[in-house]
Short mmCIF file of C-alpha atoms and ligand atoms in Angstrom, two decimals:
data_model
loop_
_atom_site.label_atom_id
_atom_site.label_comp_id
_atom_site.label_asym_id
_atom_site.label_seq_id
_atom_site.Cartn_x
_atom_site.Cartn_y
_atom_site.Cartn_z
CA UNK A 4 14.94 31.44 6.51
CA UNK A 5 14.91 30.88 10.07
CA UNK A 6 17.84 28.38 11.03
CA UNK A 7 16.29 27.69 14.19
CA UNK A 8 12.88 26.16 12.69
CA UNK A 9 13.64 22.94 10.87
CA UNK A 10 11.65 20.86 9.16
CA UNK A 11 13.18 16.74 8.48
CA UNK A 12 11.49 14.94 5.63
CA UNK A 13 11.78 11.29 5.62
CA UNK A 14 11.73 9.56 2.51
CA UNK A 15 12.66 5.36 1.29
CA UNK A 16 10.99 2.90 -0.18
CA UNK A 17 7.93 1.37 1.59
CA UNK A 18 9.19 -0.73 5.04
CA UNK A 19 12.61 1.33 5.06
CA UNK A 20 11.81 2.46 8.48
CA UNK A 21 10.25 6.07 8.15
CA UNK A 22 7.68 6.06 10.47
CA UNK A 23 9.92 3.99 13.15
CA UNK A 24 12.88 7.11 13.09
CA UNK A 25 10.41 9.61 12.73
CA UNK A 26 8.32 8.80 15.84
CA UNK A 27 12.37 8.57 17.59
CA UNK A 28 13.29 11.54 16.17
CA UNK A 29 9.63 13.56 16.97
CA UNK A 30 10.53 12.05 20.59
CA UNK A 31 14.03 13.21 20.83
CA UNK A 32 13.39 16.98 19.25
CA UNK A 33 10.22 17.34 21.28
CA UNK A 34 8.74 18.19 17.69
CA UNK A 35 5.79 16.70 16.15
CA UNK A 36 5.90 13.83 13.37
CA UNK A 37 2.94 14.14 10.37
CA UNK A 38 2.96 10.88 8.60
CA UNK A 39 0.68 10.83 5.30
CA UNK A 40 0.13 7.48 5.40
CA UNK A 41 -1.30 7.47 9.38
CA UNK A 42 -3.13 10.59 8.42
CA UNK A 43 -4.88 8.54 5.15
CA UNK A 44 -5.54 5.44 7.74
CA UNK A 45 -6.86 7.22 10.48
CA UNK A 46 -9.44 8.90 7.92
CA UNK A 47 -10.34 5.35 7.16
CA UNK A 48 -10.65 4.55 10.79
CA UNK A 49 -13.33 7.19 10.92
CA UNK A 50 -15.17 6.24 7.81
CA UNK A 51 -15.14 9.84 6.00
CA UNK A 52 -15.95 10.39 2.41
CA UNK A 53 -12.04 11.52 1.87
CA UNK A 54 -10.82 8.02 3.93
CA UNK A 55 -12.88 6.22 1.60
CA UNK A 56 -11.96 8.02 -1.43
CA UNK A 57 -8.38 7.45 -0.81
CA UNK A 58 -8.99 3.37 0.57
CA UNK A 59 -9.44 2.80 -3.06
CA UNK A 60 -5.94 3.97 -4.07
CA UNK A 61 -4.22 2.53 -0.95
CA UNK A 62 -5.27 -0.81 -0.91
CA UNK A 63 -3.71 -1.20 -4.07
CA UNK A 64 -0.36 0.25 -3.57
CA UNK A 65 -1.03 3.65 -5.97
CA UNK A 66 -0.85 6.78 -4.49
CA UNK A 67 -3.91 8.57 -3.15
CA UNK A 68 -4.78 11.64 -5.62
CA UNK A 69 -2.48 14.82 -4.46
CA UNK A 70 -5.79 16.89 -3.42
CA UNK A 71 -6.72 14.62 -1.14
CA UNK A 72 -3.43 14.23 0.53
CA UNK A 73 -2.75 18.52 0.28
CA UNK A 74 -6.15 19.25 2.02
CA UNK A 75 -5.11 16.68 5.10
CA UNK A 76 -1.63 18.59 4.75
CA UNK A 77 -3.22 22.10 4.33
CA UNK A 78 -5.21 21.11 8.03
CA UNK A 79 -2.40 19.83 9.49
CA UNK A 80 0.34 22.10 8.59
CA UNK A 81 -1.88 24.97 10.37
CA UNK A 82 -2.00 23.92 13.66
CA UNK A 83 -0.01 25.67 15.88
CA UNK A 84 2.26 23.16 17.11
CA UNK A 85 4.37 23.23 13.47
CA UNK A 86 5.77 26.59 14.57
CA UNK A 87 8.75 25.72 15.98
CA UNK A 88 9.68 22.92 13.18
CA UNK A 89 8.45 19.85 12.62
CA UNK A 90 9.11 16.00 11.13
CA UNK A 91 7.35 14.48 8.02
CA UNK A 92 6.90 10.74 6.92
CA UNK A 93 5.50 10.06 3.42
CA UNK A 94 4.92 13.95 1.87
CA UNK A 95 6.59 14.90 -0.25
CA UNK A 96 6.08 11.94 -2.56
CA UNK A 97 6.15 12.89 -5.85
CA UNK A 98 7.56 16.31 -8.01
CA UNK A 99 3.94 18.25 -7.17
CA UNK A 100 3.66 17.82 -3.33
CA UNK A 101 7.78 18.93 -3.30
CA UNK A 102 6.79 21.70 -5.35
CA UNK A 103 3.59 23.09 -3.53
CA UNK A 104 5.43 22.47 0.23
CA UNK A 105 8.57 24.24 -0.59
CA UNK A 106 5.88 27.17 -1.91
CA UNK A 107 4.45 27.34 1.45
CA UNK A 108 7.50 26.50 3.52
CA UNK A 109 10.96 27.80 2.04
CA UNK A 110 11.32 31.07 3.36
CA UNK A 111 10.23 29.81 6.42
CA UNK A 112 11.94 26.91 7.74
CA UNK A 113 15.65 25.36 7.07
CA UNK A 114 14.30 21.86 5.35
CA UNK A 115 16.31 18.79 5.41
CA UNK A 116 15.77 15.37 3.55
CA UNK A 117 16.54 12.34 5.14
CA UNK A 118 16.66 9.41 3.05
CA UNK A 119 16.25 6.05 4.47
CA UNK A 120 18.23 3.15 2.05
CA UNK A 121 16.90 -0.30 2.23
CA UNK A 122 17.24 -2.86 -1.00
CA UNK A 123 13.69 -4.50 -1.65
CA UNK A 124 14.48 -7.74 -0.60
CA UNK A 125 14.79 -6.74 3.16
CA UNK A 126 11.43 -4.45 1.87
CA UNK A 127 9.50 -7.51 1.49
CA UNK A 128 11.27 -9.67 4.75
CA UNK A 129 10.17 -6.38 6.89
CA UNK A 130 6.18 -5.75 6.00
CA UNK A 131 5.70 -9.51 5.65
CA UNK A 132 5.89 -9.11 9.56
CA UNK A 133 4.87 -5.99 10.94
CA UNK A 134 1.29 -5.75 12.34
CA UNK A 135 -0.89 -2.75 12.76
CA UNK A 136 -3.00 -2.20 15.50
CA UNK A 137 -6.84 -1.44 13.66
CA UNK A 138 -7.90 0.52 16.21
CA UNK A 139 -4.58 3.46 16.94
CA UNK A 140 -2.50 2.33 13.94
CA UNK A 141 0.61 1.65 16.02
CA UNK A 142 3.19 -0.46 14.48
CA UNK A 143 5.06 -3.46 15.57
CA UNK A 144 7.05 -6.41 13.87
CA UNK A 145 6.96 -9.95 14.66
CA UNK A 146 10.74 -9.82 15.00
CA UNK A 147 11.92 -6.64 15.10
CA UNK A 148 9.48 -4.95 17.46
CA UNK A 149 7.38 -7.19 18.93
CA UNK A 150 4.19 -6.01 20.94
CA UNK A 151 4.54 -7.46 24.75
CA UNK A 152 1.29 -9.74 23.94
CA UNK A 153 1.28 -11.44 20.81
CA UNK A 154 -1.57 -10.56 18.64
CA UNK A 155 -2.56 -7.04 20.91
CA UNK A 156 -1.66 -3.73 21.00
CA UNK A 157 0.25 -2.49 23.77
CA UNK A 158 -0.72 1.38 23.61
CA UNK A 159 -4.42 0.37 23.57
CA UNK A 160 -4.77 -3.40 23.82
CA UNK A 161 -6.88 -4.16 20.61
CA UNK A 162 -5.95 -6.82 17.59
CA UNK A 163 -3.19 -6.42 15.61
CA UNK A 164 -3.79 -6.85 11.39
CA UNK A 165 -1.18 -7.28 8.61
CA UNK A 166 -1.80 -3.81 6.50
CA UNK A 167 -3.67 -3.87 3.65
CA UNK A 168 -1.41 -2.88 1.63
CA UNK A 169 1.45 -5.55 3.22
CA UNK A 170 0.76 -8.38 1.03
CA UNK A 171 3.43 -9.37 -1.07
CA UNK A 172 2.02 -8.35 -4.43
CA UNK A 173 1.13 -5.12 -3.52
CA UNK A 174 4.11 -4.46 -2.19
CA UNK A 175 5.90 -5.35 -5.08
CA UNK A 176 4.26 -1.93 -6.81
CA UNK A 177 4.72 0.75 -4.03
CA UNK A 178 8.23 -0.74 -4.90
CA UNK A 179 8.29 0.21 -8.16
CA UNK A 180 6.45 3.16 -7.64
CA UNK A 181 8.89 4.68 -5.44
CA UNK A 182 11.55 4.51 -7.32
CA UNK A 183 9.26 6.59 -10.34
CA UNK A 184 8.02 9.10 -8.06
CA UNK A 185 10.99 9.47 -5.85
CA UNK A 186 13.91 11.03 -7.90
CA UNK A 187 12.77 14.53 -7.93
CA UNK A 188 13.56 14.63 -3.91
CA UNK A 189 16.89 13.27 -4.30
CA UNK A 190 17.70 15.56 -7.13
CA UNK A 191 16.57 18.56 -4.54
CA UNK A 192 18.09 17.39 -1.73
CA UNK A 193 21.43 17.11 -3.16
CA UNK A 194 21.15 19.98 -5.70
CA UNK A 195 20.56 22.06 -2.30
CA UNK A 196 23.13 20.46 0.20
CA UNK A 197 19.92 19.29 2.12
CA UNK A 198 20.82 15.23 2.06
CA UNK A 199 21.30 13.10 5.09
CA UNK A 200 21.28 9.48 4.00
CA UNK A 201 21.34 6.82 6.02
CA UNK A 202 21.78 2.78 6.10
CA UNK A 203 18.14 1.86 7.12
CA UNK A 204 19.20 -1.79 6.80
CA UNK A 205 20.82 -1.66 10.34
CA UNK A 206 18.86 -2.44 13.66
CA UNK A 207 16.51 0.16 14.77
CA UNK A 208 18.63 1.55 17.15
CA UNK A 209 21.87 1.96 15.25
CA UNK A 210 19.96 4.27 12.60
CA UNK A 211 18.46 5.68 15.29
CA UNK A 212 21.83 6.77 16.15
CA UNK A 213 23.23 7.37 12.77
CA UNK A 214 20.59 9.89 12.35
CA UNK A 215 20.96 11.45 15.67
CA UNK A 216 24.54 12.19 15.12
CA UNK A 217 24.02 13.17 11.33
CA UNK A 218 21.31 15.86 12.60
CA UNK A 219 23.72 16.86 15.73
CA UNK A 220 24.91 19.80 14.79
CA UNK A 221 21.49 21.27 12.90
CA UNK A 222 19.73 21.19 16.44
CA UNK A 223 22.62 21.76 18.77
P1 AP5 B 27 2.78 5.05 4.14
O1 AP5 B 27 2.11 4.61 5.36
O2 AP5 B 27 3.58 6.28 4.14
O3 AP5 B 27 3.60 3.80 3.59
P2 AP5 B 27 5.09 3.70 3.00
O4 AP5 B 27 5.75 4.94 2.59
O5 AP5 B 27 4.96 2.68 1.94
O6 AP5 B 27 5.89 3.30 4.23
P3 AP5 B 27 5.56 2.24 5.31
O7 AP5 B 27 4.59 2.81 6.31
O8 AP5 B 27 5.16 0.95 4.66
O9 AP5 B 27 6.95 1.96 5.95
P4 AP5 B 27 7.97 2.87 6.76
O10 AP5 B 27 9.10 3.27 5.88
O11 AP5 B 27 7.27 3.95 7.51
O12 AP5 B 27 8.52 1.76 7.74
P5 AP5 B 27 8.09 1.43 9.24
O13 AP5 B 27 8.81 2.32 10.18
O14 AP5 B 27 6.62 1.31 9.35
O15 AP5 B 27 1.71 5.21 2.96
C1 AP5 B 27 0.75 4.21 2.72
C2 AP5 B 27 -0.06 4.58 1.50
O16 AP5 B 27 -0.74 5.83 1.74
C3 AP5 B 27 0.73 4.83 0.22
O17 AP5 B 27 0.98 3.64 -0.49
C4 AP5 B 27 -0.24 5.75 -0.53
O18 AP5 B 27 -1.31 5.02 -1.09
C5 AP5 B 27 -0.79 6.61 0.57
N1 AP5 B 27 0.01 7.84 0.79
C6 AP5 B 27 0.78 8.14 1.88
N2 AP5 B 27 1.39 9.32 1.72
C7 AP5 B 27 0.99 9.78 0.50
C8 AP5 B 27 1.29 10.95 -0.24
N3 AP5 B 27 2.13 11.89 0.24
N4 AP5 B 27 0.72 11.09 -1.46
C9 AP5 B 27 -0.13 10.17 -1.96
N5 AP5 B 27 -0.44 9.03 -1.31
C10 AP5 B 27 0.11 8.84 -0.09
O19 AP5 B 27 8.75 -0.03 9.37
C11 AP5 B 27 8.23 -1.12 8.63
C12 AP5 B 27 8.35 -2.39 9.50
O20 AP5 B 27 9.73 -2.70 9.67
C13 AP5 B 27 7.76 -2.22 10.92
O21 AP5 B 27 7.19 -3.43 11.29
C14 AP5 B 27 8.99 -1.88 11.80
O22 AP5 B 27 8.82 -2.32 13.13
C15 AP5 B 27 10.12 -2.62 11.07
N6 AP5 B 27 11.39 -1.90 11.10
C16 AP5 B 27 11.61 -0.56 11.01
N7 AP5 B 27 12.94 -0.29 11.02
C17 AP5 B 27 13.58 -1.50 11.07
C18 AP5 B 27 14.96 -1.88 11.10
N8 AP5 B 27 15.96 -0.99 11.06
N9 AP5 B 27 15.25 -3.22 11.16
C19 AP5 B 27 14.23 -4.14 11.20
N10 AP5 B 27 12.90 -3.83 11.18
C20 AP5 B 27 12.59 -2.52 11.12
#
């Protein structure tokens, strides 16, 4: 294993703040962030066969059928821009995905968990207000992380949308089926001294910083 090439893994409930510290993170290690979740939106964007296939899953809060998400993966994790480490949002999910990256990856790369705590009530207070931009998928939050125009993107100036999968019921079971799918990367992580956990319900920036100091002396 090559302690130089390290790979973060961002797991928590929906709304906990993944993508948010990922993109900070991807930013401040000048290494790229995969999220699952933009990938499976972004194929929707396009209108393939596999963005449609998995819009049916999505839209109702279940996960999209592992080969779907492994070939994205198997494309993505190929590019040459993973070589020097790399951050992921959403993947691993469940016991298979763990078990088929850690095949490709463990001998390869010094892989660290980072789990994002938030209790569902704040879950529910957070995706009631964030809006997605339809066109790039970039996030924002009424409160938390407002876009400079209200209603418009500011990377590319189109609408903003609730998500899909946002509304309150359907949030209710990605909930529920995180906490069924999620205990396998816990019990790894902690079985393998890989855990950093982290107090997601803080403002961004102070788990920005709790992160950056808990991953200080990995990249140092
Ligand atoms: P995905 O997009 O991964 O959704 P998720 O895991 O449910 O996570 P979210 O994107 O909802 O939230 P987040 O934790 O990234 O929080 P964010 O930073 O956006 O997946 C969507 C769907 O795709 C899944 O349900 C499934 O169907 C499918 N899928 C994806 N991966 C898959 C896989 N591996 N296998 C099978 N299916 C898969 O923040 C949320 C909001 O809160 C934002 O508005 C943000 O501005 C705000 N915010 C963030 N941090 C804070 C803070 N500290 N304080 C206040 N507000 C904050």
């Amino acid at each position: 294993m090559n302690k130089n090439r390290l790979v973060f893994i961002f797991f928590g409930p929906p709304g906990s703040g993944k993508g948010t510290q990922s993109d900070m993170l991807s930013e401040h290690l000048k290494l790229p962030a995969i999220s699952t979740g933009e990938l499976l939106r972004n194929e929707q964007r396009l209108k393939t066969k596999l963005g449609k296939e998995a819009a049916r899953y999505m839209k109702k809060g279940e996960l999209a059928p592992d080969k779907i998400v492994e070939a994205l993966m198997d494309k993505r994790l190929t590019k040459r821009d993973m070589a020097k480490g790399f951050i992921l949002d959403g993947y691993p999910r469940n016991k298979s995905q763990l078990d088929d990256l850690l095949r490709l990856l463990k001998d390869k790369y010094d892989i660290w968990l980072v789990e994002v705590r938030v209790k569902d009530k704040e879950v529910l207070n957070r995706l009631s207000g964030r809006r997605i931009c339809l066109k790039c998928g970039a996030s924002f939050h009424l409160v938390y992380k407002p876009s400079k125009k209200t209603g418009l993107c500011d990377v590319c100036a189109s609408k903003l949308a609730i998500r899909e999968d946002d509304k309150p019921a359907v949030v209710r079971g990605r909930l529920s089926r995180y906490k069924a799918t999620a205990a396998p990367l816990l019990a790894y992580a902690k079985k393998n001294k890989k855990l950093i956990s982290i107090n997601g319900e803080q403002p961004i920036t102070k788990v920005k910083k709790d992160i950056f100091a808990k991953i200080a002396k990995l990249v140092e």
